[in-house]
Amino acid sequence: MNIKPSTRSRVFAGIRTGLAIVSAMGVLLTAAACGSSSASGVTTVKVALTTSTDDPLWDQVNKNLESEGSKVRVKTVAMKSAVLGNQALEAGDVDLSAQQHYAFLNGEIKEKGYDFTVIGEAYISPLNIYSNKIKKVSELKKGDKVLIPNDVTNGGRAPIVLQEAGVIKVDPDKNDPAKGVYPAQEDITSNPKNIEIVPTDRNMIMSSLDDAAAGIANANAVVDYGKSPEKDSIFKIDPDPTKDVNKPWINVIVARTKDKDNQAYKDIIKAYHQDNVRELMENESKGAEIPTW
């Protein structure tokens, strides 16, 4: 078939235009997968959070990025739960997650098959024992009630705290939070004082201490109640992040595995792991967040 020169030019021009559109779409899809770029050249990376108390930390991260001359900026995205945050990360609605510890993450990966990778560590939130009635765990009496959080991960972490305090022992085969395996009440192998463990809404434990001998409470809930995780607990685990008992409970920053080497994400972790972020965390969290870098 013969094509006139003018027609041939129009055909080639159409092909070039189509290729240009496809190329532009590829750039846009890449940007959407690893942050979005603006006309000014700034790449915005969306980070899922479940607590607004961490927003000041990320504000400081943005200041650090700016002072380093980086064109990367973070935008935090509020999530109602870590479960929803992971769903958003999987779907590409956010680029990073900073809302969970290793134990919760590994449980999600095991259950749902997510292909996620930790790209940086953040902090430990202590889970300590509190009481309005006794000063030491050794003062617990036979049949005393101890309140613990009623969610799966914190409810599984609480028996480990009680074991570290010498109150109970749990089946070691059911105690591997690094793999998303948590001990339940039926996994207690020794309870010499016959302590009654009562699952309770984690936000109600501090206000319910008059109804029990003691309670194990999340650090953020303790601070919200006006108490100190450090000063007001009757038992606390040394939060040293190098200790095996603490490693599963280190909060982490997570990316989709295919994007883990993205340079923008590396810039963010470098900006997060700065002394000014550490100092802000230590001063503002009132002991609820202990840096791990």
PDB file of C-alpha atoms in Angstrom:
ATOM      1  CA  MET A   1       0.000   0.000   0.000  1.00  0.00           C
ATOM      2  CA  ASN A   2       1.354   3.412  -0.955  1.00  0.00           C
ATOM      3  CA  ILE A   3       1.071   6.261   1.532  1.00  0.00           C
ATOM      4  CA  LYS A   4       1.357   9.855   0.364  1.00  0.00           C
ATOM      5  CA  PRO A   5       4.187  11.853   1.996  1.00  0.00           C
ATOM      6  CA  SER A   6       1.757  14.213   3.742  1.00  0.00           C
ATOM      7  CA  THR A   7      -0.249  11.283   5.091  1.00  0.00           C
ATOM      8  CA  ARG A   8       2.942   9.493   6.181  1.00  0.00           C
ATOM      9  CA  SER A   9       3.986  12.589   8.167  1.00  0.00           C
ATOM     10  CA  ARG A  10       0.649  12.719   9.898  1.00  0.00           C
ATOM     11  CA  VAL A  11       0.897   9.006  10.762  1.00  0.00           C
ATOM     12  CA  PHE A  12       4.407   9.358  12.223  1.00  0.00           C
ATOM     13  CA  ALA A  13       3.354  12.470  14.133  1.00  0.00           C
ATOM     14  CA  GLY A  14       0.458  10.527  15.616  1.00  0.00           C
ATOM     15  CA  ILE A  15       2.789   7.692  16.627  1.00  0.00           C
ATOM     16  CA  ARG A  16       5.187  10.153  18.279  1.00  0.00           C
ATOM     17  CA  THR A  17       2.321  11.776  20.161  1.00  0.00           C
ATOM     18  CA  GLY A  18       1.045   8.399  21.334  1.00  0.00           C
ATOM     19  CA  LEU A  19       4.505   7.384  22.537  1.00  0.00           C
ATOM     20  CA  ALA A  20       4.856  10.670  24.383  1.00  0.00           C
ATOM     21  CA  ILE A  21       1.536  10.110  26.148  1.00  0.00           C
ATOM     22  CA  VAL A  22       2.533   6.571  27.135  1.00  0.00           C
ATOM     23  CA  SER A  23       5.896   7.814  28.424  1.00  0.00           C
ATOM     24  CA  ALA A  24       4.230  10.569  30.456  1.00  0.00           C
ATOM     25  CA  MET A  25       1.796   8.076  31.926  1.00  0.00           C
ATOM     26  CA  GLY A  26       4.711   5.869  32.951  1.00  0.00           C
ATOM     27  CA  VAL A  27       6.342   8.785  34.755  1.00  0.00           C
ATOM     28  CA  LEU A  28       3.103   9.599  36.549  1.00  0.00           C
ATOM     29  CA  LEU A  29       2.605   5.993  37.614  1.00  0.00           C
ATOM     30  CA  THR A  30       6.170   5.820  38.934  1.00  0.00           C
ATOM     31  CA  ALA A  31       5.667   9.045  40.860  1.00  0.00           C
ATOM     32  CA  ALA A  32       2.421   7.770  42.351  1.00  0.00           C
ATOM     33  CA  ALA A  33       4.148   4.605  43.534  1.00  0.00           C
ATOM     34  CA  CYS A  34       7.022   6.405  45.269  1.00  0.00           C
ATOM     35  CA  GLY A  35       5.655   9.820  46.234  1.00  0.00           C
ATOM     36  CA  SER A  36       4.207  12.513  44.009  1.00  0.00           C
ATOM     37  CA  SER A  37       6.221  15.305  42.380  1.00  0.00           C
ATOM     38  CA  SER A  38       5.034  18.884  41.932  1.00  0.00           C
ATOM     39  CA  ALA A  39       5.889  21.398  39.221  1.00  0.00           C
ATOM     40  CA  SER A  40       8.474  22.903  41.590  1.00  0.00           C
ATOM     41  CA  GLY A  41      10.321  19.579  41.729  1.00  0.00           C
ATOM     42  CA  VAL A  42       9.300  18.761  45.310  1.00  0.00           C
ATOM     43  CA  THR A  43       8.481  15.088  45.938  1.00  0.00           C
ATOM     44  CA  THR A  44       5.760  14.572  48.554  1.00  0.00           C
ATOM     45  CA  VAL A  45       5.811  11.251  50.397  1.00  0.00           C
ATOM     46  CA  LYS A  46       2.639  10.240  52.255  1.00  0.00           C
ATOM     47  CA  VAL A  47       3.186   8.562  55.630  1.00  0.00           C
ATOM     48  CA  ALA A  48       0.389   6.703  57.452  1.00  0.00           C
ATOM     49  CA  LEU A  49       0.067   7.491  61.177  1.00  0.00           C
ATOM     50  CA  THR A  50      -2.466   6.356  63.773  1.00  0.00           C
ATOM     51  CA  THR A  51      -1.505   8.942  66.397  1.00  0.00           C
ATOM     52  CA  SER A  52      -1.450  12.707  65.867  1.00  0.00           C
ATOM     53  CA  THR A  53       1.059  13.028  68.716  1.00  0.00           C
ATOM     54  CA  ASP A  54       3.754  12.020  66.217  1.00  0.00           C
ATOM     55  CA  ASP A  55       2.966  14.902  63.850  1.00  0.00           C
ATOM     56  CA  PRO A  56       5.537  17.244  65.490  1.00  0.00           C
ATOM     57  CA  LEU A  57       8.244  14.649  64.862  1.00  0.00           C
ATOM     58  CA  TRP A  58       7.438  14.606  61.173  1.00  0.00           C
ATOM     59  CA  ASP A  59       7.293  18.403  61.088  1.00  0.00           C
ATOM     60  CA  GLN A  60      10.879  18.334  62.352  1.00  0.00           C
ATOM     61  CA  VAL A  61      11.755  15.740  59.714  1.00  0.00           C
ATOM     62  CA  ASN A  62      10.531  18.170  57.052  1.00  0.00           C
ATOM     63  CA  LYS A  63      12.664  20.936  58.567  1.00  0.00           C
ATOM     64  CA  ASN A  64      15.666  18.632  58.494  1.00  0.00           C
ATOM     65  CA  LEU A  65      15.006  17.733  54.867  1.00  0.00           C
ATOM     66  CA  GLU A  66      14.747  21.400  53.960  1.00  0.00           C
ATOM     67  CA  SER A  67      17.958  22.312  55.791  1.00  0.00           C
ATOM     68  CA  GLU A  68      19.760  19.532  53.901  1.00  0.00           C
ATOM     69  CA  GLY A  69      18.576  20.993  50.599  1.00  0.00           C
ATOM     70  CA  SER A  70      16.433  17.939  49.862  1.00  0.00           C
ATOM     71  CA  LYS A  71      13.457  18.276  47.539  1.00  0.00           C
ATOM     72  CA  VAL A  72      11.598  15.593  49.499  1.00  0.00           C
ATOM     73  CA  ARG A  73       8.783  16.459  51.915  1.00  0.00           C
ATOM     74  CA  VAL A  74       6.579  14.309  54.126  1.00  0.00           C
ATOM     75  CA  LYS A  75       2.806  14.550  54.408  1.00  0.00           C
ATOM     76  CA  THR A  76       1.250  12.607  57.278  1.00  0.00           C
ATOM     77  CA  VAL A  77      -2.039  10.805  56.667  1.00  0.00           C
ATOM     78  CA  ALA A  78      -4.235  10.019  59.699  1.00  0.00           C
ATOM     79  CA  MET A  79      -5.476   6.435  59.961  1.00  0.00           C
ATOM     80  CA  LYS A  80      -8.046   5.069  62.395  1.00  0.00           C
ATOM     81  CA  SER A  81      -6.054   1.865  62.865  1.00  0.00           C
ATOM     82  CA  ALA A  82      -2.785   0.235  61.860  1.00  0.00           C
ATOM     83  CA  VAL A  83      -4.825  -2.354  59.954  1.00  0.00           C
ATOM     84  CA  LEU A  84      -6.269   0.373  57.718  1.00  0.00           C
ATOM     85  CA  GLY A  85      -2.847   1.966  57.394  1.00  0.00           C
ATOM     86  CA  ASN A  86      -1.401  -1.267  56.045  1.00  0.00           C
ATOM     87  CA  GLN A  87      -4.292  -1.614  53.630  1.00  0.00           C
ATOM     88  CA  ALA A  88      -3.573   1.911  52.380  1.00  0.00           C
ATOM     89  CA  LEU A  89       0.116   1.089  51.971  1.00  0.00           C
ATOM     90  CA  GLU A  90      -0.702  -2.061  50.015  1.00  0.00           C
ATOM     91  CA  ALA A  91      -3.114  -0.133  47.776  1.00  0.00           C
ATOM     92  CA  GLY A  92      -0.604   2.654  47.112  1.00  0.00           C
ATOM     93  CA  ASP A  93      -2.744   5.316  48.802  1.00  0.00           C
ATOM     94  CA  VAL A  94       0.218   6.086  51.069  1.00  0.00           C
ATOM     95  CA  ASP A  95       3.928   5.570  50.468  1.00  0.00           C
ATOM     96  CA  LEU A  96       5.169   4.688  53.967  1.00  0.00           C
ATOM     97  CA  SER A  97       3.735   3.483  57.272  1.00  0.00           C
ATOM     98  CA  ALA A  98       4.987   4.673  60.676  1.00  0.00           C
ATOM     99  CA  GLN A  99       2.255   3.219  62.892  1.00  0.00           C
ATOM    100  CA  GLN A 100       3.213  -0.226  64.156  1.00  0.00           C
ATOM    101  CA  HIS A 101       5.881  -2.322  65.829  1.00  0.00           C
ATOM    102  CA  TYR A 102       7.637  -5.390  64.451  1.00  0.00           C
ATOM    103  CA  ALA A 103       5.256  -7.766  66.222  1.00  0.00           C
ATOM    104  CA  PHE A 104       2.109  -6.237  64.726  1.00  0.00           C
ATOM    105  CA  LEU A 105       3.734  -5.897  61.291  1.00  0.00           C
ATOM    106  CA  ASN A 106       4.856  -9.521  61.248  1.00  0.00           C
ATOM    107  CA  GLY A 107       1.400 -10.658  62.271  1.00  0.00           C
ATOM    108  CA  GLU A 108      -0.131  -8.670  59.405  1.00  0.00           C
ATOM    109  CA  ILE A 109       2.389 -10.065  56.917  1.00  0.00           C
ATOM    110  CA  LYS A 110       1.754 -13.617  58.134  1.00  0.00           C
ATOM    111  CA  GLU A 111      -2.032 -13.237  57.945  1.00  0.00           C
ATOM    112  CA  LYS A 112      -2.404 -11.143  54.783  1.00  0.00           C
ATOM    113  CA  GLY A 113       0.725 -11.814  52.767  1.00  0.00           C
ATOM    114  CA  TYR A 114       1.858  -8.200  52.490  1.00  0.00           C
ATOM    115  CA  ASP A 115       5.220  -7.662  50.777  1.00  0.00           C
ATOM    116  CA  PHE A 116       6.493  -4.944  53.124  1.00  0.00           C
ATOM    117  CA  THR A 117      10.006  -4.119  54.350  1.00  0.00           C
ATOM    118  CA  VAL A 118      11.187  -2.153  57.379  1.00  0.00           C
ATOM    119  CA  ILE A 119      13.384   0.730  56.209  1.00  0.00           C
ATOM    120  CA  GLY A 120      13.979   2.364  59.603  1.00  0.00           C
ATOM    121  CA  GLU A 121      13.321   2.020  63.338  1.00  0.00           C
ATOM    122  CA  ALA A 122      11.658   4.719  65.432  1.00  0.00           C
ATOM    123  CA  TYR A 123      10.901   4.080  69.117  1.00  0.00           C
ATOM    124  CA  ILE A 124       9.589   1.780  71.829  1.00  0.00           C
ATOM    125  CA  SER A 125       6.386   2.592  73.706  1.00  0.00           C
ATOM    126  CA  PRO A 126       6.718   0.996  77.165  1.00  0.00           C
ATOM    127  CA  LEU A 127       4.025  -1.358  78.454  1.00  0.00           C
ATOM    128  CA  ASN A 128       4.404  -1.168  82.241  1.00  0.00           C
ATOM    129  CA  ILE A 129       2.436  -2.203  85.342  1.00  0.00           C
ATOM    130  CA  TYR A 130       0.554   0.391  87.438  1.00  0.00           C
ATOM    131  CA  SER A 131      -1.447   0.304  90.653  1.00  0.00           C
ATOM    132  CA  ASN A 132      -3.359   2.540  93.045  1.00  0.00           C
ATOM    133  CA  LYS A 133      -3.147  -0.090  95.796  1.00  0.00           C
ATOM    134  CA  ILE A 134       0.341  -1.603  95.909  1.00  0.00           C
ATOM    135  CA  LYS A 135       3.882  -0.296  95.500  1.00  0.00           C
ATOM    136  CA  LYS A 136       5.581  -3.479  94.247  1.00  0.00           C
ATOM    137  CA  VAL A 137       4.518  -6.439  92.122  1.00  0.00           C
ATOM    138  CA  SER A 138       5.604  -8.759  94.944  1.00  0.00           C
ATOM    139  CA  GLU A 139       2.680  -7.371  97.002  1.00  0.00           C
ATOM    140  CA  LEU A 140       0.128  -9.041  94.729  1.00  0.00           C
ATOM    141  CA  LYS A 141      -2.024 -11.437  96.749  1.00  0.00           C
ATOM    142  CA  LYS A 142      -3.694 -14.727  95.861  1.00  0.00           C
ATOM    143  CA  GLY A 143      -6.610 -14.196  93.505  1.00  0.00           C
ATOM    144  CA  ASP A 144      -5.856 -10.513  92.812  1.00  0.00           C
ATOM    145  CA  LYS A 145      -7.128  -8.997  89.571  1.00  0.00           C
ATOM    146  CA  VAL A 146      -4.729  -7.559  86.992  1.00  0.00           C
ATOM    147  CA  LEU A 147      -6.151  -5.611  84.054  1.00  0.00           C
ATOM    148  CA  ILE A 148      -4.544  -6.033  80.630  1.00  0.00           C
ATOM    149  CA  PRO A 149      -5.377  -4.498  77.206  1.00  0.00           C
ATOM    150  CA  ASN A 150      -8.031  -6.425  75.312  1.00  0.00           C
ATOM    151  CA  ASP A 151      -6.551  -6.078  71.800  1.00  0.00           C
ATOM    152  CA  VAL A 152      -4.590  -8.977  70.306  1.00  0.00           C
ATOM    153  CA  THR A 153      -1.064  -7.529  70.220  1.00  0.00           C
ATOM    154  CA  ASN A 154      -1.039  -5.657  73.527  1.00  0.00           C
ATOM    155  CA  GLY A 155      -3.047  -8.440  75.110  1.00  0.00           C
ATOM    156  CA  GLY A 156      -0.308 -10.804  73.952  1.00  0.00           C
ATOM    157  CA  ARG A 157       2.449  -8.493  75.117  1.00  0.00           C
ATOM    158  CA  ALA A 158       0.984  -8.147  78.627  1.00  0.00           C
ATOM    159  CA  PRO A 159       1.611 -11.781  79.701  1.00  0.00           C
ATOM    160  CA  ILE A 160       5.241 -11.320  78.658  1.00  0.00           C
ATOM    161  CA  VAL A 161       5.425  -8.282  80.961  1.00  0.00           C
ATOM    162  CA  LEU A 162       3.909 -10.330  83.796  1.00  0.00           C
ATOM    163  CA  GLN A 163       6.424 -13.095  83.112  1.00  0.00           C
ATOM    164  CA  GLU A 164       9.303 -10.601  83.234  1.00  0.00           C
ATOM    165  CA  ALA A 165       7.887  -9.369  86.563  1.00  0.00           C
ATOM    166  CA  GLY A 166       7.965 -12.925  87.946  1.00  0.00           C
ATOM    167  CA  VAL A 167       4.184 -13.207  88.323  1.00  0.00           C
ATOM    168  CA  ILE A 168       3.466 -15.949  85.766  1.00  0.00           C
ATOM    169  CA  LYS A 169       5.171 -18.138  83.187  1.00  0.00           C
ATOM    170  CA  VAL A 170       3.981 -18.693  79.623  1.00  0.00           C
ATOM    171  CA  ASP A 171       4.505 -21.504  77.127  1.00  0.00           C
ATOM    172  CA  PRO A 172       7.707 -20.581  75.222  1.00  0.00           C
ATOM    173  CA  ASP A 173       6.290 -22.173  72.070  1.00  0.00           C
ATOM    174  CA  LYS A 174       3.475 -19.604  72.145  1.00  0.00           C
ATOM    175  CA  ASN A 175       5.766 -16.667  72.832  1.00  0.00           C
ATOM    176  CA  ASP A 176       7.363 -15.519  69.585  1.00  0.00           C
ATOM    177  CA  PRO A 177       6.001 -12.031  68.823  1.00  0.00           C
ATOM    178  CA  ALA A 178       8.803 -11.535  66.299  1.00  0.00           C
ATOM    179  CA  LYS A 179       6.831 -13.987  64.142  1.00  0.00           C
ATOM    180  CA  GLY A 180       3.421 -12.651  65.100  1.00  0.00           C
ATOM    181  CA  VAL A 181       2.801 -15.369  67.740  1.00  0.00           C
ATOM    182  CA  TYR A 182       1.493 -14.090  71.104  1.00  0.00           C
ATOM    183  CA  PRO A 183       0.673 -15.957  74.304  1.00  0.00           C
ATOM    184  CA  ALA A 184      -2.985 -16.003  75.345  1.00  0.00           C
ATOM    185  CA  GLN A 185      -4.335 -16.725  78.826  1.00  0.00           C
ATOM    186  CA  GLU A 186      -4.581 -20.430  78.011  1.00  0.00           C
ATOM    187  CA  ASP A 187      -0.829 -20.398  77.306  1.00  0.00           C
ATOM    188  CA  ILE A 188       0.021 -19.532  80.937  1.00  0.00           C
ATOM    189  CA  THR A 189       1.876 -22.542  82.357  1.00  0.00           C
ATOM    190  CA  SER A 190       2.461 -21.240  85.888  1.00  0.00           C
ATOM    191  CA  ASN A 191       0.349 -18.852  87.970  1.00  0.00           C
ATOM    192  CA  PRO A 192       1.239 -19.567  91.619  1.00  0.00           C
ATOM    193  CA  LYS A 193      -0.865 -16.710  93.022  1.00  0.00           C
ATOM    194  CA  ASN A 194      -3.826 -17.593  90.812  1.00  0.00           C
ATOM    195  CA  ILE A 195      -3.878 -14.031  89.497  1.00  0.00           C
ATOM    196  CA  GLU A 196      -7.081 -13.226  87.614  1.00  0.00           C
ATOM    197  CA  ILE A 197      -6.192 -11.543  84.338  1.00  0.00           C
ATOM    198  CA  VAL A 198      -8.984  -9.281  83.103  1.00  0.00           C
ATOM    199  CA  PRO A 199      -8.918  -8.016  79.471  1.00  0.00           C
ATOM    200  CA  THR A 200     -10.037  -4.372  79.454  1.00  0.00           C
ATOM    201  CA  ASP A 201     -10.300  -1.550  76.924  1.00  0.00           C
ATOM    202  CA  ARG A 202      -6.778  -0.140  76.916  1.00  0.00           C
ATOM    203  CA  ASN A 203      -8.078   3.412  77.256  1.00  0.00           C
ATOM    204  CA  MET A 204     -10.001   2.464  80.417  1.00  0.00           C
ATOM    205  CA  ILE A 205      -7.250   0.669  82.361  1.00  0.00           C
ATOM    206  CA  MET A 206      -5.762   3.681  84.184  1.00  0.00           C
ATOM    207  CA  SER A 207      -9.206   4.937  85.240  1.00  0.00           C
ATOM    208  CA  SER A 208     -10.165   1.437  86.427  1.00  0.00           C
ATOM    209  CA  LEU A 209      -7.205   0.764  88.733  1.00  0.00           C
ATOM    210  CA  ASP A 210      -9.375   1.178  91.851  1.00  0.00           C
ATOM    211  CA  ASP A 211     -11.284  -1.921  90.718  1.00  0.00           C
ATOM    212  CA  ALA A 212      -8.203  -4.153  90.521  1.00  0.00           C
ATOM    213  CA  ALA A 213      -4.884  -4.737  92.237  1.00  0.00           C
ATOM    214  CA  ALA A 214      -2.927  -3.592  89.195  1.00  0.00           C
ATOM    215  CA  GLY A 215      -3.127  -2.949  85.467  1.00  0.00           C
ATOM    216  CA  ILE A 216      -0.871  -3.063  82.432  1.00  0.00           C
ATOM    217  CA  ALA A 217      -1.364   0.039  80.330  1.00  0.00           C
ATOM    218  CA  ASN A 218      -0.133   1.526  77.078  1.00  0.00           C
ATOM    219  CA  ALA A 219       2.282   4.409  77.573  1.00  0.00           C
ATOM    220  CA  ASN A 220       0.205   6.876  75.536  1.00  0.00           C
ATOM    221  CA  ALA A 221      -2.875   6.109  77.642  1.00  0.00           C
ATOM    222  CA  VAL A 222      -0.803   6.610  80.801  1.00  0.00           C
ATOM    223  CA  VAL A 223       0.385  10.026  79.635  1.00  0.00           C
ATOM    224  CA  ASP A 224      -3.159  10.988  78.582  1.00  0.00           C
ATOM    225  CA  TYR A 225      -4.258  10.111  82.127  1.00  0.00           C
ATOM    226  CA  GLY A 226      -1.684  12.530  83.526  1.00  0.00           C
ATOM    227  CA  LYS A 227       0.768   9.903  84.787  1.00  0.00           C
ATOM    228  CA  SER A 228       4.356   9.078  83.897  1.00  0.00           C
ATOM    229  CA  PRO A 229       5.303   5.687  82.398  1.00  0.00           C
ATOM    230  CA  GLU A 230       8.687   6.061  84.078  1.00  0.00           C
ATOM    231  CA  LYS A 231       7.816   7.435  87.523  1.00  0.00           C
ATOM    232  CA  ASP A 232       4.350   6.034  88.225  1.00  0.00           C
ATOM    233  CA  SER A 233       4.767   2.377  87.279  1.00  0.00           C
ATOM    234  CA  ILE A 234       5.299  -0.327  89.889  1.00  0.00           C
ATOM    235  CA  PHE A 235       7.163  -2.479  87.379  1.00  0.00           C
ATOM    236  CA  LYS A 236       8.816  -1.627  84.090  1.00  0.00           C
ATOM    237  CA  ILE A 237      10.942  -3.526  81.610  1.00  0.00           C
ATOM    238  CA  ASP A 238      14.235  -1.832  80.790  1.00  0.00           C
ATOM    239  CA  PRO A 239      13.435  -0.387  77.330  1.00  0.00           C
ATOM    240  CA  ASP A 240      16.926  -1.113  75.952  1.00  0.00           C
ATOM    241  CA  PRO A 241      16.181  -1.855  72.260  1.00  0.00           C
ATOM    242  CA  THR A 242      19.075  -4.321  72.031  1.00  0.00           C
ATOM    243  CA  LYS A 243      17.416  -6.688  74.512  1.00  0.00           C
ATOM    244  CA  ASP A 244      15.571  -9.611  72.919  1.00  0.00           C
ATOM    245  CA  VAL A 245      12.438  -9.024  75.005  1.00  0.00           C
ATOM    246  CA  ASN A 246      12.075  -5.533  73.522  1.00  0.00           C
ATOM    247  CA  LYS A 247      12.949  -6.050  69.863  1.00  0.00           C
ATOM    248  CA  PRO A 248       9.455  -7.149  68.713  1.00  0.00           C
ATOM    249  CA  TRP A 249       7.973  -3.950  70.196  1.00  0.00           C
ATOM    250  CA  ILE A 250      10.140  -1.421  68.346  1.00  0.00           C
ATOM    251  CA  ASN A 251       7.967   0.850  66.210  1.00  0.00           C
ATOM    252  CA  VAL A 252       9.140   0.884  62.627  1.00  0.00           C
ATOM    253  CA  ILE A 253       8.881   2.794  59.356  1.00  0.00           C
ATOM    254  CA  VAL A 254       7.724   0.505  56.551  1.00  0.00           C
ATOM    255  CA  ALA A 255       7.673   0.614  52.753  1.00  0.00           C
ATOM    256  CA  ARG A 256       6.466  -1.718  50.049  1.00  0.00           C
ATOM    257  CA  THR A 257       9.409  -4.025  49.366  1.00  0.00           C
ATOM    258  CA  LYS A 258       9.621  -3.043  45.706  1.00  0.00           C
ATOM    259  CA  ASP A 259      10.181   0.585  46.769  1.00  0.00           C
ATOM    260  CA  LYS A 260      12.497   0.000  49.748  1.00  0.00           C
ATOM    261  CA  ASP A 261      15.581   1.438  48.000  1.00  0.00           C
ATOM    262  CA  ASN A 262      13.857   4.617  46.847  1.00  0.00           C
ATOM    263  CA  GLN A 263      16.255   7.515  47.434  1.00  0.00           C
ATOM    264  CA  ALA A 264      13.486   9.779  48.746  1.00  0.00           C
ATOM    265  CA  TYR A 265      12.766   7.245  51.478  1.00  0.00           C
ATOM    266  CA  LYS A 266      16.454   7.044  52.384  1.00  0.00           C
ATOM    267  CA  ASP A 267      16.508  10.840  52.713  1.00  0.00           C
ATOM    268  CA  ILE A 268      13.505  10.653  55.049  1.00  0.00           C
ATOM    269  CA  ILE A 269      15.082   8.045  57.328  1.00  0.00           C
ATOM    270  CA  LYS A 270      18.286  10.094  57.493  1.00  0.00           C
ATOM    271  CA  ALA A 271      16.242  13.184  58.420  1.00  0.00           C
ATOM    272  CA  TYR A 272      14.297  11.184  61.053  1.00  0.00           C
ATOM    273  CA  HIS A 273      17.394   9.737  62.714  1.00  0.00           C
ATOM    274  CA  GLN A 274      18.673  13.127  63.853  1.00  0.00           C
ATOM    275  CA  ASP A 275      19.408  14.385  67.365  1.00  0.00           C
ATOM    276  CA  ASN A 276      16.752  17.106  67.130  1.00  0.00           C
ATOM    277  CA  VAL A 277      14.049  14.508  66.418  1.00  0.00           C
ATOM    278  CA  ARG A 278      15.330  12.424  69.344  1.00  0.00           C
ATOM    279  CA  GLU A 279      15.243  15.409  71.680  1.00  0.00           C
ATOM    280  CA  LEU A 280      11.753  16.381  70.534  1.00  0.00           C
ATOM    281  CA  MET A 281      10.529  12.826  71.074  1.00  0.00           C
ATOM    282  CA  GLU A 282      12.027  12.626  74.558  1.00  0.00           C
ATOM    283  CA  ASN A 283      10.671  16.032  75.599  1.00  0.00           C
ATOM    284  CA  GLU A 284       7.207  15.887  74.057  1.00  0.00           C
ATOM    285  CA  SER A 285       6.186  12.258  74.574  1.00  0.00           C
ATOM    286  CA  LYS A 286       6.771  12.387  78.393  1.00  0.00           C
ATOM    287  CA  GLY A 287       8.196   8.874  78.386  1.00  0.00           C
ATOM    288  CA  ALA A 288       5.632   7.341  76.042  1.00  0.00           C
ATOM    289  CA  GLU A 289       8.158   7.033  73.209  1.00  0.00           C
ATOM    290  CA  ILE A 290      11.783   6.021  73.738  1.00  0.00           C
ATOM    291  CA  PRO A 291      14.055   6.484  70.670  1.00  0.00           C
ATOM    292  CA  THR A 292      15.752   3.347  69.386  1.00  0.00           C
ATOM    293  CA  TRP A 293      18.476   4.814  67.163  1.00  0.00           C
TER     294      TRP A 293
END
